CSV table of C-alpha atoms and ligand atoms in Angstrom, one decimal:
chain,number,residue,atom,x,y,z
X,525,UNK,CA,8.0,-2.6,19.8
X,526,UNK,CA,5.8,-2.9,17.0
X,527,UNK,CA,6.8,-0.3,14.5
X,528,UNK,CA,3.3,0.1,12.7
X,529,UNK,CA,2.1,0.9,16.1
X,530,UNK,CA,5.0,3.1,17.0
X,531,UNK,CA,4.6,5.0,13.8
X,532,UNK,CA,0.8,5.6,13.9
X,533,UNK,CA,1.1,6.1,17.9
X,534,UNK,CA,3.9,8.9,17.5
X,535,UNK,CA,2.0,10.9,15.4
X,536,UNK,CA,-0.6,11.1,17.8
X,537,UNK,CA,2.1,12.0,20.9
X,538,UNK,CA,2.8,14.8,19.1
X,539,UNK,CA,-0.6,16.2,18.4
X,540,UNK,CA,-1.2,16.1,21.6
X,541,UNK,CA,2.0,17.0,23.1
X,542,UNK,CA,3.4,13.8,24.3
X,543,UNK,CA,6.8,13.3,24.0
X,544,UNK,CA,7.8,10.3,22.1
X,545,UNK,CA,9.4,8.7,25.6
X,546,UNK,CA,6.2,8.9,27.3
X,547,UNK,CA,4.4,7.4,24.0
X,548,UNK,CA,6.7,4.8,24.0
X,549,UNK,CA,6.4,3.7,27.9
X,550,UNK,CA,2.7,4.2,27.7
X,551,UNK,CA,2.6,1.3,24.5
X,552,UNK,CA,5.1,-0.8,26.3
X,553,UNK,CA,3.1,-0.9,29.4
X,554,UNK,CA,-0.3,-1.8,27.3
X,555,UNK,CA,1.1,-4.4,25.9
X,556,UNK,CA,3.0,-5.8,29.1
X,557,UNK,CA,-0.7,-6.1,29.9
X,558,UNK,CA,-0.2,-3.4,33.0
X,559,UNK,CA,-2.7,-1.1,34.4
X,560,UNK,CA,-3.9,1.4,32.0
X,561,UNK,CA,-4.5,4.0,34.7
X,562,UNK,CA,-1.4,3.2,36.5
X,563,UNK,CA,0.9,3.4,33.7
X,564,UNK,CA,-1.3,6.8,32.8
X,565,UNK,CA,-0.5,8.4,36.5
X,566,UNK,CA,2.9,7.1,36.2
X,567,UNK,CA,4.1,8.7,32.5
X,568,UNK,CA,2.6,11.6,32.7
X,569,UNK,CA,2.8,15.1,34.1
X,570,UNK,CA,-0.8,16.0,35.7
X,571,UNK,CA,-1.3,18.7,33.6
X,572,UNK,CA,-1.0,16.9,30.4
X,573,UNK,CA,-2.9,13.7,31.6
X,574,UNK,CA,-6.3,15.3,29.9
X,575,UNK,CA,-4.4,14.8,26.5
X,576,UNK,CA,-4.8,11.2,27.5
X,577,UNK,CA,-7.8,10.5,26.6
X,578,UNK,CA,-7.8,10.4,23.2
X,579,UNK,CA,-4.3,8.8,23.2
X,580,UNK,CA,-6.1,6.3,25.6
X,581,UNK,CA,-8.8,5.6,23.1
X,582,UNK,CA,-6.3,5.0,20.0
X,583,UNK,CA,-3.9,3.1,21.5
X,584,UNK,CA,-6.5,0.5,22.6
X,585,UNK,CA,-7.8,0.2,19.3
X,586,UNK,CA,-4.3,-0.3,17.8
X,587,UNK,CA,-3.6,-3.0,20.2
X,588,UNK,CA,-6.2,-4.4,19.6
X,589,UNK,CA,-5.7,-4.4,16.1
X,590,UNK,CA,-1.7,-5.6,16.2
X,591,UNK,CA,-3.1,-8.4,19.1
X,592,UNK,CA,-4.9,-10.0,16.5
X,593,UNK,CA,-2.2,-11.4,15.4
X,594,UNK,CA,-2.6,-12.3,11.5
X,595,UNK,CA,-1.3,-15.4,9.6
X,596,UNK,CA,0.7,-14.0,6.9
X,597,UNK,CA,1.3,-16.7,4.0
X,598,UNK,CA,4.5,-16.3,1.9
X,599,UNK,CA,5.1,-19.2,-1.0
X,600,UNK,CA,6.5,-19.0,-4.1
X,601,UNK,CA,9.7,-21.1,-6.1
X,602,UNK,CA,13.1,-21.3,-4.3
X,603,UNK,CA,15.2,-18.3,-4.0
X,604,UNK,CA,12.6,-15.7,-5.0
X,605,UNK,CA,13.1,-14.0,-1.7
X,606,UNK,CA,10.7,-15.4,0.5
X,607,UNK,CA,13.0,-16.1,3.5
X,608,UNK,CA,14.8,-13.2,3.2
X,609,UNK,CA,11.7,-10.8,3.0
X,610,UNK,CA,9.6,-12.9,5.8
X,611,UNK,CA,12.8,-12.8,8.6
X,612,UNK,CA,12.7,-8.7,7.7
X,613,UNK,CA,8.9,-8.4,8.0
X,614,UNK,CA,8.6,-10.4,10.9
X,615,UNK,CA,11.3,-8.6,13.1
X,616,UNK,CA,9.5,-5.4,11.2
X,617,UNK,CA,6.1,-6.7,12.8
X,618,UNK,CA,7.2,-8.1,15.9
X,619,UNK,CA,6.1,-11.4,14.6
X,620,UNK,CA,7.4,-15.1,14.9
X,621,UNK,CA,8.8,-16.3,11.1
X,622,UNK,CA,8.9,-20.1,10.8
X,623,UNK,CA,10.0,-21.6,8.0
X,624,UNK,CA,8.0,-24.7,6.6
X,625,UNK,CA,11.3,-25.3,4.0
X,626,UNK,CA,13.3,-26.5,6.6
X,627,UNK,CA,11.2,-28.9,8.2
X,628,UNK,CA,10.8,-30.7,4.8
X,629,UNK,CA,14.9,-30.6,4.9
X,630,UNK,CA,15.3,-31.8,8.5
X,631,UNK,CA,12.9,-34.6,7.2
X,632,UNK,CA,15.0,-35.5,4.4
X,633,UNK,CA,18.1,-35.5,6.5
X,634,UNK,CA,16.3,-37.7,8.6
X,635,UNK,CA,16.0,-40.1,5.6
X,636,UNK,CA,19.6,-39.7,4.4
X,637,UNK,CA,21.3,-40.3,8.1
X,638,UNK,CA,19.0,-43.6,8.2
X,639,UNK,CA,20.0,-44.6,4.7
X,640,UNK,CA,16.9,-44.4,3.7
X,641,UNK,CA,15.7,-43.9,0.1
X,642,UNK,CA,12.6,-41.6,-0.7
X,643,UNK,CA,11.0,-44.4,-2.9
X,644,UNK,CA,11.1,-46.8,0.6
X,645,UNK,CA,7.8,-45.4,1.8
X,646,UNK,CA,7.3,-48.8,4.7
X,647,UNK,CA,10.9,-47.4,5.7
X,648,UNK,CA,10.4,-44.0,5.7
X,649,UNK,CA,6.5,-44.3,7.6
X,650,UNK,CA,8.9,-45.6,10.5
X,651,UNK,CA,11.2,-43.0,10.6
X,652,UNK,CA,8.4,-39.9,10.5
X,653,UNK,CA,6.7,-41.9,13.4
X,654,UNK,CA,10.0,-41.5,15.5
X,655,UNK,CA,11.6,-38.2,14.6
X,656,UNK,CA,11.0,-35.0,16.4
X,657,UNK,CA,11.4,-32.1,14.6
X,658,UNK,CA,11.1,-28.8,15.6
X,659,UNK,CA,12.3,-24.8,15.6
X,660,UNK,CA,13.4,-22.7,17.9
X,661,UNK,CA,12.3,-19.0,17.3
X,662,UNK,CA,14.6,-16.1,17.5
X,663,UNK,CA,14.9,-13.0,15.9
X,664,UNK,CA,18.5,-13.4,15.2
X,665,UNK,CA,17.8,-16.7,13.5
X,666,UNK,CA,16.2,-19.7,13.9
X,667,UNK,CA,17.3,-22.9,15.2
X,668,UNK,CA,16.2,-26.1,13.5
X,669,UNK,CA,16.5,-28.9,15.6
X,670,UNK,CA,16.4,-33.0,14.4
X,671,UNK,CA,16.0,-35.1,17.6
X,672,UNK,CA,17.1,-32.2,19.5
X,673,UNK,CA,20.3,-32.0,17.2
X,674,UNK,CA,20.9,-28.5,15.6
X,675,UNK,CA,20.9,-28.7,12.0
X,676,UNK,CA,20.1,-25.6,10.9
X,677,UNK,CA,23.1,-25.3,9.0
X,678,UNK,CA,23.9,-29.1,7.0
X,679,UNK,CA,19.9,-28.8,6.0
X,680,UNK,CA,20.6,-26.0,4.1
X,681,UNK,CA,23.0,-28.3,2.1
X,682,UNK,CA,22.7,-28.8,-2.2
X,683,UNK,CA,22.0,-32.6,-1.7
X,684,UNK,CA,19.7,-31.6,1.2
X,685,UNK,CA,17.9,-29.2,-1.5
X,686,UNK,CA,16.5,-32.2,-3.7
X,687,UNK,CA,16.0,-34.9,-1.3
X,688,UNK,CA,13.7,-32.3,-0.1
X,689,UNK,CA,12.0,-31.8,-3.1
X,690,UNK,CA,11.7,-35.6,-3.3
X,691,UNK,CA,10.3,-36.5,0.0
X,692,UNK,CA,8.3,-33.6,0.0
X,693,UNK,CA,5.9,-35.4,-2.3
X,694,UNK,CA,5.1,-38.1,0.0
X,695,UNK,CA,1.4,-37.9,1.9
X,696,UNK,CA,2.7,-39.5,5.3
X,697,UNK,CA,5.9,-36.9,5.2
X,698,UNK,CA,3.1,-34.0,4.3
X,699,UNK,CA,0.4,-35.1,6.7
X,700,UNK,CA,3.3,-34.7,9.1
X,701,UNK,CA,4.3,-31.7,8.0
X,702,UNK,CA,1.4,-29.9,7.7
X,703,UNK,CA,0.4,-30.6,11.3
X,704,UNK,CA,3.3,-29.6,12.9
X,705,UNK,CA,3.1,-26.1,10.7
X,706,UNK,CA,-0.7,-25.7,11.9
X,707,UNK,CA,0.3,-26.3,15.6
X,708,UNK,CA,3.4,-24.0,15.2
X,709,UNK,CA,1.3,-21.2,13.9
X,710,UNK,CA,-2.4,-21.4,15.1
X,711,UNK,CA,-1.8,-19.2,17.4
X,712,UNK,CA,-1.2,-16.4,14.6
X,713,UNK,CA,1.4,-13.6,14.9
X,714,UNK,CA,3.4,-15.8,12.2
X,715,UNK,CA,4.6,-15.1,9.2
X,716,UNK,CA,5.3,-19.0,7.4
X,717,UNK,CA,6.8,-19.2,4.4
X,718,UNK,CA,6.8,-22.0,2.0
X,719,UNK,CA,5.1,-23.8,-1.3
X,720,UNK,CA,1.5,-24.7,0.4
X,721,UNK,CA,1.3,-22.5,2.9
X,722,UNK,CA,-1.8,-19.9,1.7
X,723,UNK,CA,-3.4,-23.3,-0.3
X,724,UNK,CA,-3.4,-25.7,2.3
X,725,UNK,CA,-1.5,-25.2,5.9
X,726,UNK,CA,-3.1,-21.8,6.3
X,727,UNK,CA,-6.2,-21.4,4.0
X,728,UNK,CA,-7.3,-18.4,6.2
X,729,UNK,CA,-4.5,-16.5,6.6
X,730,UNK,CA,-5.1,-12.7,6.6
X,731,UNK,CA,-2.8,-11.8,3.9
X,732,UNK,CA,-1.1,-14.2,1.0
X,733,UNK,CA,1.8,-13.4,-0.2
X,734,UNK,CA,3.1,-15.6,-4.1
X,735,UNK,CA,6.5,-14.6,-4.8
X,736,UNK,CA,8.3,-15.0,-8.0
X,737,UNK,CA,11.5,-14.0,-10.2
X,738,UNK,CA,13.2,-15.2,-12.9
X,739,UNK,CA,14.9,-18.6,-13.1
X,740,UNK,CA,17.8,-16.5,-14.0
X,741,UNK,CA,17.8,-14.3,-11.3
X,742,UNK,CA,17.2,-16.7,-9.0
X,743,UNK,CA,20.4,-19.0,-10.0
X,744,UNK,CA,22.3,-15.9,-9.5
X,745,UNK,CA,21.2,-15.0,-6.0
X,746,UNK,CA,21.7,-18.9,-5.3
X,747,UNK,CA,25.2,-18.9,-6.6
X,748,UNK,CA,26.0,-15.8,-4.6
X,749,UNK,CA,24.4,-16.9,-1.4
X,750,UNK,CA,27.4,-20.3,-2.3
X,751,UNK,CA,29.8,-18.3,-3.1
X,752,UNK,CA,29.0,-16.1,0.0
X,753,UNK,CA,29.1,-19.5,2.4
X,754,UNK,CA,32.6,-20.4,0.7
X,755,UNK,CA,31.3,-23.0,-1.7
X,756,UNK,CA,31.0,-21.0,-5.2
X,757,UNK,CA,29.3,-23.0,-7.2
X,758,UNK,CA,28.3,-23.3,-11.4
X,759,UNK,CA,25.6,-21.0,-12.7
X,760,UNK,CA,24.2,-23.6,-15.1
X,761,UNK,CA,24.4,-26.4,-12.7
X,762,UNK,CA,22.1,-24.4,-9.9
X,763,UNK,CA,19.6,-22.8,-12.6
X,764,UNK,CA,19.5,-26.3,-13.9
X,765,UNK,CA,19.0,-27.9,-10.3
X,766,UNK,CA,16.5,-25.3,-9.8
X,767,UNK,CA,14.4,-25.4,-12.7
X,768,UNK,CA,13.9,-29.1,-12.0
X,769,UNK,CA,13.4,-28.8,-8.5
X,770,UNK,CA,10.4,-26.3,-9.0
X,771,UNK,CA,9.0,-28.3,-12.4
X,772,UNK,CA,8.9,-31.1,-9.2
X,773,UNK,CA,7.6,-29.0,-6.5
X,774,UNK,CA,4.7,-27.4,-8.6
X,775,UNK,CA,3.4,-30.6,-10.6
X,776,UNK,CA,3.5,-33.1,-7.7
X,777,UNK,CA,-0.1,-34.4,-7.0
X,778,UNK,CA,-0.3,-33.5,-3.2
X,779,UNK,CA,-0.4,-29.4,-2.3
X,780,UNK,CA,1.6,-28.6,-5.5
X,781,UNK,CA,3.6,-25.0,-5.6
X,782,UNK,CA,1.0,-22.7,-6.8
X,783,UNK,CA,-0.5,-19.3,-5.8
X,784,UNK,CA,-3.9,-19.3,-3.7
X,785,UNK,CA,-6.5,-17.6,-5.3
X,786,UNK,CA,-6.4,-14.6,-3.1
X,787,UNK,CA,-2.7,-14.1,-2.9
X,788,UNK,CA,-0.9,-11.2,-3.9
X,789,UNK,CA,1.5,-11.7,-6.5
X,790,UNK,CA,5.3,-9.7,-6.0
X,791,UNK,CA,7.9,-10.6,-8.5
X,792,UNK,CA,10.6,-9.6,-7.1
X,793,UNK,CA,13.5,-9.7,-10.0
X,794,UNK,CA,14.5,-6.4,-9.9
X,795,UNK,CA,13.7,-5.6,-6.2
X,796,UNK,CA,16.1,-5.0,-4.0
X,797,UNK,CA,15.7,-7.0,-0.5
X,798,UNK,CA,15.2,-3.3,1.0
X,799,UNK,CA,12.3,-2.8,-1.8
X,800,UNK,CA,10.4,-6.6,-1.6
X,801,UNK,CA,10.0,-6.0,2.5
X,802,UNK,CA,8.7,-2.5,2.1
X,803,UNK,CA,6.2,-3.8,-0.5
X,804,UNK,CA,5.3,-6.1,1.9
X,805,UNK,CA,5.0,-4.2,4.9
X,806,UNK,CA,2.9,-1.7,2.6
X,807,UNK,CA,0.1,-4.4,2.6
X,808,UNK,CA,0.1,-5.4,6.3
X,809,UNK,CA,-0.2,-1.8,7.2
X,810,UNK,CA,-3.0,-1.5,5.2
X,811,UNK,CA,-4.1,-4.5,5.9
X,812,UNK,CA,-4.0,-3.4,9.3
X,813,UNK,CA,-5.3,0.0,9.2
X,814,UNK,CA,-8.3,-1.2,7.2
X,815,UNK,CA,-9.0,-3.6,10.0
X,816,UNK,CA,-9.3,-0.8,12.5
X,817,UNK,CA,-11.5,1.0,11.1
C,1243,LIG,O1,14.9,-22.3,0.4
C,1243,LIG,P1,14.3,-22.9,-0.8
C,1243,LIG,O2,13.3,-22.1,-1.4
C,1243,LIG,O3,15.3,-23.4,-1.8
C,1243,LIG,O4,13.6,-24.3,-0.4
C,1243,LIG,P2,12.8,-24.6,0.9
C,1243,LIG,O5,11.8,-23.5,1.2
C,1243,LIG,O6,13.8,-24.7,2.1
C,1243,LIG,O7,12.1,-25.9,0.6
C,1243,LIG,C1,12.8,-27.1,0.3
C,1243,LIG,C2,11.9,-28.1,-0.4
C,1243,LIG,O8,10.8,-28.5,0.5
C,1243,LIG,C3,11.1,-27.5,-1.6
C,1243,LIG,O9,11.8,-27.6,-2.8
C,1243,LIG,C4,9.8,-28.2,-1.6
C,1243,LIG,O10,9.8,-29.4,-2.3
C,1243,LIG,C5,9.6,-28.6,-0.1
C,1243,LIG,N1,8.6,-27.8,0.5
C,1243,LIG,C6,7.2,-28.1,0.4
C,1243,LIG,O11,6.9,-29.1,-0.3
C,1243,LIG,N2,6.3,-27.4,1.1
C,1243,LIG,C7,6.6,-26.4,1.8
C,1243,LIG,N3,5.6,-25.7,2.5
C,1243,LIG,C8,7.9,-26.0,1.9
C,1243,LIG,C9,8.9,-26.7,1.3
């Protein structure tokens, strides 16, 4: 269940003398879509259903609140936390997380397997007409699949990591892109991460999220995530990688990296991931609350 709701709605179960149980079954029942009234008769003793009505009242607006379902835009430069922080906040928010990353890395995989150089855009047209990307949502972890091939884990690959960078530069493989990301998320309830995400998939999301770190301290978190997966990896080599990789990602012509306008800026360098999804989570609930009133 949704814990802003949960949190808000608790509070009221105990002013008026609801146990947290009942709370609990009454939300899960509104948002199965059931019956108010029945689940009402149902939860509660008679002579408590009179406390009801104010619960009623509240919980309605609250759903109605977490059921619209906001867009929530996370970009920034690799390894500043953005994945991390959006799987956290999304299984925080009951919400979907997709990651716009990786279909720019099953693309260039696509490319790769075909032998197929970024520079050969007639080559490359062909190949985006024919592949079929997609992800399938869990909260344990998404699946990315390539022509219904998992690859979740070789896209996640160093050589992987640049040709995405260099394909990702290339209208046809953006148009793409950016259509599939739209169709994944119009139905909101998302939280997408990426580089464009707030400037050009999503222009209307709710709530923008830009965040950054150091170069520094994002080469160490990199190297660690390596050495973590078994392939440790040189410090200089990865900040170096890096740095060029986001000097490519934010002057390319077509939806460079940059912050929308009306983004909120975290740096997260000396956050710890605990600290980046609380700061987050700060905002949607305010976010949210602001919209109920
Ligand atoms: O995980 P990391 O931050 O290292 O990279 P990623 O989010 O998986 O993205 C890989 C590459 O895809 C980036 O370097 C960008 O060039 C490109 N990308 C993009 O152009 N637009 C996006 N919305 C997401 C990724």
């Amino acid at each position: 269940m949704n814990d802003v709701l949960v949190k808000h709605f608790s509070c009221h179960a105990i002013s008026c003398l609801l146990t947290s149980t009942e709370a609990s079954e009454i939300m899960r029942g509104i948002f199965a879509g059931k019956m108010l009234q029945t689940i009402i008769w149902r939860t509660l003793p008679k002579k408590r259903l009179t406390a009801f009505s104010y619960i009623k009242f509240d919980a309605m607006k609250w759903k109605n609140c977490i059921m619209k379902k906001f867009i929530i835009a996370i970009d920034g430069p690799a390894s500043s936390g953005k994945s991390t922080t959006a799987k956290l906040l999304a299984k925080k928010l009951g919400y979907v997380y997709l990651d716009s990353g990786a279909m720019y890395r099953a693309c260039a995989l696509a490319a790769l397997q075909a032998g197929i150089e970024h520079s050969d855009t007639d080559n490359l047209n062909k190949i985006l007409e024919n592949i079929d990307i997609s992800i399938e949502y869990s909260p344990d972890g998404n699946r990315v699949l390539l022509n219904n091939i998992d690859v979740t884990t070789r896209i996640r690959e160093e050589d992987i990591s640049r040709l995405s960078s260099d394909i990702s530069v290339l209208r046809p493989v953006r148009e793409k892109m950016v259509a599939l990301q739209r169709k994944m998320g119009e139905k909101g309830g998302v939280i997408m991460d990426g580089r464009d995400i707030g400037t050009v998939v999503f222009p209307n999301a709710e709530l923008k999220f830009f965040m950054i770190a150091t170069a520094e301290e994002r080469a160490r978190r990199r190297c660690e995530e390596l050495q973590n997966k078994g392939k440790p990896a040189c410090y200089e080599t990865v900040l170096k990688e890096m740095q060029e990789r986001d000097l490519q990602d934010s002057t390319r012509a077509l939806a460079p990296l940059k912050p929308a306008e009306d983004s909120i800026c975290i740096d997260t360098t000396s956050l710890s991931i605990e600290e980046q999804v609380e700061v987050l989570y700060n905002y949607v609930s305010a976010k949210l609350t602001k919209g109920n009133n």
